[in-house]
JSON list of C-alpha atoms in Angstrom, two decimals:
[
{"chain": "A", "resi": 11, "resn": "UNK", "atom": "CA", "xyz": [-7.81, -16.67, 1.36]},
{"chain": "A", "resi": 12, "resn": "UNK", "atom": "CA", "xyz": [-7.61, -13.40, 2.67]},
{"chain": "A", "resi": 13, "resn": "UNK", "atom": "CA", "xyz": [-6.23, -10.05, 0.72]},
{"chain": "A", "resi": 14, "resn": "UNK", "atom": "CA", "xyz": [-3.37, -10.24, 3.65]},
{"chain": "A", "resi": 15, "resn": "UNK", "atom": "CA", "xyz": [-2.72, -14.13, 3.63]},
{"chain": "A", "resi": 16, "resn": "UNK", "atom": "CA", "xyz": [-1.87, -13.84, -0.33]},
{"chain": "A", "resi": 17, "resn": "UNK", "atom": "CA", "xyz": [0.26, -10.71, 0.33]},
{"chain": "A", "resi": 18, "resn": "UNK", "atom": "CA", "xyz": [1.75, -12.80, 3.28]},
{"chain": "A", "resi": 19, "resn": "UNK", "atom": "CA", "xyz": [2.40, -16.24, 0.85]},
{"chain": "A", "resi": 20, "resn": "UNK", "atom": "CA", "xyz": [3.89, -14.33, -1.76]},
{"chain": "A", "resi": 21, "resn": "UNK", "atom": "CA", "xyz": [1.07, -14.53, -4.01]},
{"chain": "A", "resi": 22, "resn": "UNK", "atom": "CA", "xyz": [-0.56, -11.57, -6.35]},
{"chain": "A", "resi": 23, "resn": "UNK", "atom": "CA", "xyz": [-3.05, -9.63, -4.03]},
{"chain": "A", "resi": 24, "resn": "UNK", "atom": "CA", "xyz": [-5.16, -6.39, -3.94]},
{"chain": "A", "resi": 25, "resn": "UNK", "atom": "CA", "xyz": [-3.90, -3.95, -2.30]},
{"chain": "A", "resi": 26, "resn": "UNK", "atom": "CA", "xyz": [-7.07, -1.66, -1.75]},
{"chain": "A", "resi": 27, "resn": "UNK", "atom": "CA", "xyz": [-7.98, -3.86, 0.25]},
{"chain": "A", "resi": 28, "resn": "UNK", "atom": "CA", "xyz": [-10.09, -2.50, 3.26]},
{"chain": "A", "resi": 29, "resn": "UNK", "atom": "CA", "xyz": [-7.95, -4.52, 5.72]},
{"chain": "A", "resi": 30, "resn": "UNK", "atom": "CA", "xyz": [-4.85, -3.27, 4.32]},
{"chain": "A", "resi": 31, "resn": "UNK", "atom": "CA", "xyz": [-5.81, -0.38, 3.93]},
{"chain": "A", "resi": 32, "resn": "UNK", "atom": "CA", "xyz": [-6.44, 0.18, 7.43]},
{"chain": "A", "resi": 33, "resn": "UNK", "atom": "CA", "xyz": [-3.21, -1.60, 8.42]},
{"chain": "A", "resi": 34, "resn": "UNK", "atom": "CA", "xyz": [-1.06, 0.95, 5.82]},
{"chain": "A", "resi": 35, "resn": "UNK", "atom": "CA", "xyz": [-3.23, 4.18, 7.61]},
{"chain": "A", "resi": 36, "resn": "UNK", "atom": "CA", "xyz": [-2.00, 2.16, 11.63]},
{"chain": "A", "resi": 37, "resn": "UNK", "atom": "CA", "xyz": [1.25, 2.33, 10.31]},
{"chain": "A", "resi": 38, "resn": "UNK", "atom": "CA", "xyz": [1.58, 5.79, 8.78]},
{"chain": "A", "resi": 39, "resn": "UNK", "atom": "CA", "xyz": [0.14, 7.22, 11.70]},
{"chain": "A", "resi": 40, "resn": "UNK", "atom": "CA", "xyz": [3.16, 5.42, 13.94]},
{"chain": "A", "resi": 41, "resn": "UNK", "atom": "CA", "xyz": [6.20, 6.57, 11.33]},
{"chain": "A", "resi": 42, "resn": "UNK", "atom": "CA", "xyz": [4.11, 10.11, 11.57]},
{"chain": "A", "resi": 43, "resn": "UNK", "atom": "CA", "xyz": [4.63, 10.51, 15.04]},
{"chain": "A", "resi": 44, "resn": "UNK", "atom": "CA", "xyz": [7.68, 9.29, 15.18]},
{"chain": "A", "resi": 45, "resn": "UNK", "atom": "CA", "xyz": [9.26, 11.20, 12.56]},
{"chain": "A", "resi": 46, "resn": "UNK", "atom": "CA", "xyz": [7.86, 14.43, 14.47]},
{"chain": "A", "resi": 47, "resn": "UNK", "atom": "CA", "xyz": [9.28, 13.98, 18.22]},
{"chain": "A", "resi": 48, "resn": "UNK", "atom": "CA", "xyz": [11.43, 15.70, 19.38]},
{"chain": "A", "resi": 49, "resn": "UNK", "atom": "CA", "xyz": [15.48, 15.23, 19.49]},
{"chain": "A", "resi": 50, "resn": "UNK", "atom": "CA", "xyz": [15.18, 14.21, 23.38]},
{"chain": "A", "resi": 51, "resn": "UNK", "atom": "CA", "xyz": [12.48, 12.01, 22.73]},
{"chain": "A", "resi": 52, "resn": "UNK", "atom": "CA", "xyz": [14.53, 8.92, 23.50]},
{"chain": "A", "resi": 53, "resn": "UNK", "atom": "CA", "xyz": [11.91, 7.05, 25.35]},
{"chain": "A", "resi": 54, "resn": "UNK", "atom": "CA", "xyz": [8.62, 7.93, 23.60]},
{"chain": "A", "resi": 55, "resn": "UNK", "atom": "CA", "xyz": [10.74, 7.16, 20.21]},
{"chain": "A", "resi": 56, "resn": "UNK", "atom": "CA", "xyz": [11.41, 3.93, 21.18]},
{"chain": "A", "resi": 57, "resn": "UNK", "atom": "CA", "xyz": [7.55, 2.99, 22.48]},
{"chain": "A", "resi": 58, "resn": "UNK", "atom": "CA", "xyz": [6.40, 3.85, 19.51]},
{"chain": "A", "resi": 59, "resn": "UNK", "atom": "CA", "xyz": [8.72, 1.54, 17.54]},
{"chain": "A", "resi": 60, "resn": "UNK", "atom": "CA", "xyz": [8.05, -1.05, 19.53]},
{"chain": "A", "resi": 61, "resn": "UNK", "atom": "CA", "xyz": [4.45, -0.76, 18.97]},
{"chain": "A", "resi": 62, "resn": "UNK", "atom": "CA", "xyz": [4.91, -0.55, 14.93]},
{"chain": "A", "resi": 63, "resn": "UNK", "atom": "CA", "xyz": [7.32, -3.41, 14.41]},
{"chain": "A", "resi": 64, "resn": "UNK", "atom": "CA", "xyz": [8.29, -7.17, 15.66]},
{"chain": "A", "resi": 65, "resn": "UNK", "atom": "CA", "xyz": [11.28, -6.31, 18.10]},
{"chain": "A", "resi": 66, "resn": "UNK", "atom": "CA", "xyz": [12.14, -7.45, 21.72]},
{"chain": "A", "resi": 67, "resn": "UNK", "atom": "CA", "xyz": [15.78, -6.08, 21.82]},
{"chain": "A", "resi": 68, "resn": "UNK", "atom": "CA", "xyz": [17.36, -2.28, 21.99]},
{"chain": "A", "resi": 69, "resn": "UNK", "atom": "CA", "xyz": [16.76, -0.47, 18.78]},
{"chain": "A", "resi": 70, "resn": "UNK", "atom": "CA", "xyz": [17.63, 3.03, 17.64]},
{"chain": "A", "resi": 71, "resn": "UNK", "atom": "CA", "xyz": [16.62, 4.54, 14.61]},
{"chain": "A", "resi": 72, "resn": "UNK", "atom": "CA", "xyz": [16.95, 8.00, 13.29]},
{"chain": "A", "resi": 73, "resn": "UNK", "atom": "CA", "xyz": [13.93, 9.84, 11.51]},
{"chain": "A", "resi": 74, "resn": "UNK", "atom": "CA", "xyz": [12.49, 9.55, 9.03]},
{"chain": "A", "resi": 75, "resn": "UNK", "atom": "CA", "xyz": [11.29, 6.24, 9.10]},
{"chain": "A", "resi": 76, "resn": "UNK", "atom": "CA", "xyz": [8.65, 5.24, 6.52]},
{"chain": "A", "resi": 77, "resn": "UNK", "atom": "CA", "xyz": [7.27, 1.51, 6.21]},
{"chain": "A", "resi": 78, "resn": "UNK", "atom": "CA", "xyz": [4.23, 0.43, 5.04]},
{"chain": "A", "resi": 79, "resn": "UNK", "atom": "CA", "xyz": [2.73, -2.32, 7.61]},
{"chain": "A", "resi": 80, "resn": "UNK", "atom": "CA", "xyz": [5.35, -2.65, 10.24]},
{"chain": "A", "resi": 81, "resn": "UNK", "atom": "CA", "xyz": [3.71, -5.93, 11.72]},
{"chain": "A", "resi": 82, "resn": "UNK", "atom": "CA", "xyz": [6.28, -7.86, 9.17]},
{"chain": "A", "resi": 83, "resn": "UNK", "atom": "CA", "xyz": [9.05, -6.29, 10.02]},
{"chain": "A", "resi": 84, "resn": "UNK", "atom": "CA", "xyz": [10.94, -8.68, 12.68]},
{"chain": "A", "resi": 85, "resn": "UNK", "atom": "CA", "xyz": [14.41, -6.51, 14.17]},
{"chain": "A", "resi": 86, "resn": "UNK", "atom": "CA", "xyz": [16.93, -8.29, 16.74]},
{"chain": "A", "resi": 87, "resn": "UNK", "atom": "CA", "xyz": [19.14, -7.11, 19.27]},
{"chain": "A", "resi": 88, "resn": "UNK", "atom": "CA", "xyz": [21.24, -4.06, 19.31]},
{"chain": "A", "resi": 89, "resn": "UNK", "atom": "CA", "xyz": [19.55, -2.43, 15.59]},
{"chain": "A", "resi": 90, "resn": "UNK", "atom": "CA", "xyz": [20.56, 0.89, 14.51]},
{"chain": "A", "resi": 91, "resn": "UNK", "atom": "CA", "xyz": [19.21, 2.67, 11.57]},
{"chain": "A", "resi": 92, "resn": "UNK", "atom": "CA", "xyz": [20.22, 6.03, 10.38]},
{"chain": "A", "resi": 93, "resn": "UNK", "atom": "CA", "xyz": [18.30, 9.13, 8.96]},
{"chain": "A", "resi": 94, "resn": "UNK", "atom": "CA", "xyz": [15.78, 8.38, 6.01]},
{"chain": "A", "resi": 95, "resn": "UNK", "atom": "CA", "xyz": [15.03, 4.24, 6.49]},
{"chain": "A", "resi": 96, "resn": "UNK", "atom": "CA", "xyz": [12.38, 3.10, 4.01]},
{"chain": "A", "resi": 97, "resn": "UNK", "atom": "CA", "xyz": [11.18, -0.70, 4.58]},
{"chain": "A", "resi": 98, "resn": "UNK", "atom": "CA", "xyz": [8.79, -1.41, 2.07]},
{"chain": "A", "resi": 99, "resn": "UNK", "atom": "CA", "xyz": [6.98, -4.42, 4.41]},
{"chain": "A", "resi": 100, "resn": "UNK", "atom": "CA", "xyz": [4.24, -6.32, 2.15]},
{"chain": "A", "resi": 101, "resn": "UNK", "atom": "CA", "xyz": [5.82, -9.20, 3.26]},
{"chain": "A", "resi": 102, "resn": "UNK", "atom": "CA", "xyz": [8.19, -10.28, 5.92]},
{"chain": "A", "resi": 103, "resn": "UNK", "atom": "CA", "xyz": [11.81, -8.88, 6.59]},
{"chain": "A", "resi": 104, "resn": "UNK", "atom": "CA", "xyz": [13.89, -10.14, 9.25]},
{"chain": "A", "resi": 105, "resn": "UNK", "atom": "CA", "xyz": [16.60, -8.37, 10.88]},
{"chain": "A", "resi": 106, "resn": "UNK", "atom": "CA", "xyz": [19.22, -10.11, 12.86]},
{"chain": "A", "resi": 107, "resn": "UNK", "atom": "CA", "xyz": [21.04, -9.08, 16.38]},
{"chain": "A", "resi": 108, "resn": "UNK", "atom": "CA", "xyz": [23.94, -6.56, 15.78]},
{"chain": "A", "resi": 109, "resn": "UNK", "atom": "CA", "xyz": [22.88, -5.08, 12.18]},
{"chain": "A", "resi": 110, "resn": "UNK", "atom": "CA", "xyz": [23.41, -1.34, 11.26]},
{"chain": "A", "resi": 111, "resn": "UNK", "atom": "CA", "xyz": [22.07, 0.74, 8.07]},
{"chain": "A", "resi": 112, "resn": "UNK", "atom": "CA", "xyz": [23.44, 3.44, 6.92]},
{"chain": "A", "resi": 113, "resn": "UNK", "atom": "CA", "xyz": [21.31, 6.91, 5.81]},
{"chain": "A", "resi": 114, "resn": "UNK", "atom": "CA", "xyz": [18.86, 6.46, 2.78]},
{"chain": "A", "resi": 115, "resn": "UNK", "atom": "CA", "xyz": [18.96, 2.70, 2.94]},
{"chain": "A", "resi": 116, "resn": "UNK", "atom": "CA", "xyz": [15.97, 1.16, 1.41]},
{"chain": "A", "resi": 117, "resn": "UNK", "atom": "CA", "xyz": [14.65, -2.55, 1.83]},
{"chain": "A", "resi": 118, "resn": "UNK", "atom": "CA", "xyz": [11.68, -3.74, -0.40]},
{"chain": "A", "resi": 119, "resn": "UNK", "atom": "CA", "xyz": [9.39, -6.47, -0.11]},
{"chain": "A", "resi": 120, "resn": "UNK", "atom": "CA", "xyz": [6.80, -5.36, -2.50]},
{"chain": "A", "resi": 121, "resn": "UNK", "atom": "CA", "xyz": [7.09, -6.13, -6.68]},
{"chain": "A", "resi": 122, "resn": "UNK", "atom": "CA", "xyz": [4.35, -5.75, -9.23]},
{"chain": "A", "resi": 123, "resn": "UNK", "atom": "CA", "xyz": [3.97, -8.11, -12.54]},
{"chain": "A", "resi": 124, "resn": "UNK", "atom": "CA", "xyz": [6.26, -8.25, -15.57]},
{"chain": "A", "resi": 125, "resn": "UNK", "atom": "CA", "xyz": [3.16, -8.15, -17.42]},
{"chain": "A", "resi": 126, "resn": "UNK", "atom": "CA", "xyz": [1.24, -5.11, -18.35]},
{"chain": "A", "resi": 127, "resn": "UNK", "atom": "CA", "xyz": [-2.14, -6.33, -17.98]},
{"chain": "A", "resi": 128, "resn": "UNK", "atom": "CA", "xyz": [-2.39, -7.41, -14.01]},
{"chain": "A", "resi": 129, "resn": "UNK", "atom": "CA", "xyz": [0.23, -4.87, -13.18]},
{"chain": "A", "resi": 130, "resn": "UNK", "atom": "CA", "xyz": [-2.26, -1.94, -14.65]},
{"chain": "A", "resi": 131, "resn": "UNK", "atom": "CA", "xyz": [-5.38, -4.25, -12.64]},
{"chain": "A", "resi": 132, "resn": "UNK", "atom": "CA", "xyz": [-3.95, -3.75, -9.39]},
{"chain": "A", "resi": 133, "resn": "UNK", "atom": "CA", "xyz": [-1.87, -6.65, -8.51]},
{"chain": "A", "resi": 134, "resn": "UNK", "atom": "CA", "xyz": [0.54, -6.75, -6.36]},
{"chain": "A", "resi": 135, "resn": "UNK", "atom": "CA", "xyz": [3.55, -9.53, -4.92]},
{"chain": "A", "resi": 136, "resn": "UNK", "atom": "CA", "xyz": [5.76, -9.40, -2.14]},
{"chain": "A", "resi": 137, "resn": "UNK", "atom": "CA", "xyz": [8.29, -11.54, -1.30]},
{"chain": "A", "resi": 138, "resn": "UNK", "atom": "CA", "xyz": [10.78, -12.40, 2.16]},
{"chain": "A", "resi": 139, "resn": "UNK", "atom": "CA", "xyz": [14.12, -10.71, 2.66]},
{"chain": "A", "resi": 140, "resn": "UNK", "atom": "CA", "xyz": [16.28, -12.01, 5.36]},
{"chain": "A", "resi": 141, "resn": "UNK", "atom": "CA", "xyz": [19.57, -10.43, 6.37]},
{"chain": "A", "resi": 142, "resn": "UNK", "atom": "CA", "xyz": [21.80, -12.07, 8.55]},
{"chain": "A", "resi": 143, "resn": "UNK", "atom": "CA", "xyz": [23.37, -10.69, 12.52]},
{"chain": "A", "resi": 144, "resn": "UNK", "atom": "CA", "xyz": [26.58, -8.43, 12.36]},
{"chain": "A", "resi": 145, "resn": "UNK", "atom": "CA", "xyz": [25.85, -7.28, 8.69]},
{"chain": "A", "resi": 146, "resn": "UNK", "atom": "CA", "xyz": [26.11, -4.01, 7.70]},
{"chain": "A", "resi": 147, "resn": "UNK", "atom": "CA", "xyz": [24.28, -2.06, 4.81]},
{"chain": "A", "resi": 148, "resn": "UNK", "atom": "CA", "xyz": [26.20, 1.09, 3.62]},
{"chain": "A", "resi": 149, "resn": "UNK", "atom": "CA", "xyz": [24.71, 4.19, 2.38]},
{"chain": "A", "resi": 150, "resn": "UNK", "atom": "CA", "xyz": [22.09, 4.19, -0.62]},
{"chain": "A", "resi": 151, "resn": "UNK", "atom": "CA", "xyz": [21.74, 0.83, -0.56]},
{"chain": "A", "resi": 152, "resn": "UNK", "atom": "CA", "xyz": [18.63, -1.16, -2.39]},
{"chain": "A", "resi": 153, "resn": "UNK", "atom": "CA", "xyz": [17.54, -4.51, -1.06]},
{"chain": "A", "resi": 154, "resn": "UNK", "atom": "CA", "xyz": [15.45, -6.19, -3.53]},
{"chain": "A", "resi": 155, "resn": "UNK", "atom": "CA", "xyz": [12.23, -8.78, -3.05]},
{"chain": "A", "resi": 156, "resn": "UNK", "atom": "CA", "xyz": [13.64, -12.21, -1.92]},
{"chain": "A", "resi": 157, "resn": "UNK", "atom": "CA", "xyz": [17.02, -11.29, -1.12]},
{"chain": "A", "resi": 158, "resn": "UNK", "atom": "CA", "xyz": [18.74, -13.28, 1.60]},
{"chain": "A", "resi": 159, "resn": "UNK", "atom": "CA", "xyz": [22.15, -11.54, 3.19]},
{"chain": "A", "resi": 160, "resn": "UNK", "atom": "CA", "xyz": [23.77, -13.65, 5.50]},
{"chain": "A", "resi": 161, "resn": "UNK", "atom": "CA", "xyz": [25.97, -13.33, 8.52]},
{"chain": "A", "resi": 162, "resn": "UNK", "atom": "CA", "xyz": [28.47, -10.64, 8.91]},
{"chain": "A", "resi": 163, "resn": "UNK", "atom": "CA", "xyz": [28.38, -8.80, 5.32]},
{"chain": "A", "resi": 164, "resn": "UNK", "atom": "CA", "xyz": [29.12, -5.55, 4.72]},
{"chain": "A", "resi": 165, "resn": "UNK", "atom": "CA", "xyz": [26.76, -4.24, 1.72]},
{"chain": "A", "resi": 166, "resn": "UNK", "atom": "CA", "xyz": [29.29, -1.36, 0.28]},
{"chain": "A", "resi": 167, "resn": "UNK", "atom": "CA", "xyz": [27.17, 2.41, -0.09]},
{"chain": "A", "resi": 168, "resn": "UNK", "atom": "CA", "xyz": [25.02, 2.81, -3.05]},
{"chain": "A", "resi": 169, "resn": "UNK", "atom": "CA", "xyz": [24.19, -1.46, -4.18]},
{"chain": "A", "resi": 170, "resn": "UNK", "atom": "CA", "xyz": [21.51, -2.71, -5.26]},
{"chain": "A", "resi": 171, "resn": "UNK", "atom": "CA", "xyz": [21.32, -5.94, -3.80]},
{"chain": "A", "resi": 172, "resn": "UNK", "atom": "CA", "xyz": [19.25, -8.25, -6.39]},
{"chain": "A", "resi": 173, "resn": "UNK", "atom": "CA", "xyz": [20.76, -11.75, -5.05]},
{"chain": "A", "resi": 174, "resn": "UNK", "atom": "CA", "xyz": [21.42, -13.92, -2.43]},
{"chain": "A", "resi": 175, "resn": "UNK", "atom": "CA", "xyz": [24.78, -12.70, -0.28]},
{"chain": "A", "resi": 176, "resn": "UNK", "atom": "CA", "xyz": [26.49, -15.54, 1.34]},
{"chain": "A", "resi": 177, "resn": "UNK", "atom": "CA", "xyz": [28.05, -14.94, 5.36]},
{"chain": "A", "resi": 178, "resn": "UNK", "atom": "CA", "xyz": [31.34, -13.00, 6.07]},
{"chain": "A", "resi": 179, "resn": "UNK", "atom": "CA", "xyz": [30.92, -11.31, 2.36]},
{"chain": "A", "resi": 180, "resn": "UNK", "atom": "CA", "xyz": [31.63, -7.85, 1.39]},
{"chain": "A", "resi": 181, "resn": "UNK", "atom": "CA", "xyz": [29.47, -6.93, -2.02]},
{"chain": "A", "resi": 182, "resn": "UNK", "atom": "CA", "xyz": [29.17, -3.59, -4.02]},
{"chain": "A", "resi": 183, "resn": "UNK", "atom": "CA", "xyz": [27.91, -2.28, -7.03]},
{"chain": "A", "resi": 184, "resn": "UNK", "atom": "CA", "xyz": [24.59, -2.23, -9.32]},
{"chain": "A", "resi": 185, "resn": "UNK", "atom": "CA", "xyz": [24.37, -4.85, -9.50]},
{"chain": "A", "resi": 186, "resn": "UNK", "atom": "CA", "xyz": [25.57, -5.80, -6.33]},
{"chain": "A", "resi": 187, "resn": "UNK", "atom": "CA", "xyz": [28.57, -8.40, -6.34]},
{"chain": "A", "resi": 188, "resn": "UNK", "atom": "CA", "xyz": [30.43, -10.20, -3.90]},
{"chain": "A", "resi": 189, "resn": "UNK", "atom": "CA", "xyz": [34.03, -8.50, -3.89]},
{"chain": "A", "resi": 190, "resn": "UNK", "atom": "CA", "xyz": [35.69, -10.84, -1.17]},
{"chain": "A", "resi": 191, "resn": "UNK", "atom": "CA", "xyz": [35.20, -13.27, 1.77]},
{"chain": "A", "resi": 192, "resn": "UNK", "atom": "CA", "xyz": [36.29, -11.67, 4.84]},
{"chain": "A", "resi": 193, "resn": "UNK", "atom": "CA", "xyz": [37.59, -13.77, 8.08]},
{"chain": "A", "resi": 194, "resn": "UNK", "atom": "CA", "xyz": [35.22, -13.30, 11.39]},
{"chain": "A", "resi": 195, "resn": "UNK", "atom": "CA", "xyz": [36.15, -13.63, 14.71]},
{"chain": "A", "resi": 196, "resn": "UNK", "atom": "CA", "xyz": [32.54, -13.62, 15.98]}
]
């Protein structure tokens, strides 16, 4: 197995890889240029997103923008992300159609080992995070390796979202808690 097909399966993987490592470089190149347009830079800003991450729909996203792949990051319809994003991409996050973040939220794939020993070697995991169409993520908010958020949640500002959010859920806190089940008319 490749360096990229462990990182991609969840399993512990070298990230100095060369193919990685030329994959990380693609994509801070993209977040670099994007990050540097200009205000009325509409069009170029969205060409360059759609060259750094999986996304067929209308997307708008306020710089800065830092990820490290891109490739595994899979947006739907109608995205909006404000000012300072940070998707940490080792492996795949999914975005459904309708979902907003607020500034500073950050989204991360990528863990290391418990253990001293492989953690000081180099290894690296990564593991799937999912989050669900109409959900919102407030302000400061932490998504955590493996974390599933279902359909239309709101993720209160500042949680640190360590387990699985069920649909029409609002959850705050550290660690982040469902607070109530909301009723949705979509």
């Amino acid at each position: 197995m490749t360096e990229k097909e462990k990182m991609l399966q969840g399993l512990g993987y070298d990230a100095s890889d060369a193919e990685l490592t030329a994959d990380r470089k693609r994509a801070r190149m993209l977040c670099h240029k994007f990050n540097n347009l200009e205000p009325d830079q509409r069009e170029e800003a969205t060409a360059l997103l759609k060259e750094l991450l999986q996304t067929e729909g209308d997307l708008y996203m306020e710089p800065s923008f830092r990820c490290d792949y891109g490739y595994n990051i899979k947006v739907g319809k109608n995205f909006y992300a404000n000012f300072n994003c940070t998707i940490l991409d080792v492996n795949t996050v999914t975005i459904g159609d309708n979902v907003m973040f607020a500034p500073n939220v950050q989204i991360y794939t990528a863990t290391h080992p418990v253990e001293a020993a492989p953690r000081v070697a180099g290894v690296e995991m990564g593991y799937p995070i999912t989050i669900g169409d109409n959900t919102w993520i407030g302000g400061g908010s932490i998504i955590c390796p493996g974390v599933n958020i279902g359909r239309n949640v709101v993720i209160g500002a500042g949680s640190v979202v360590t387990k699985d959010i069920p649909d029409n859920a609002v959850a705050v806190g550290n660690p982040c808690r469902v607070i109530r089940i909301i009723e949705q008319d979509i």
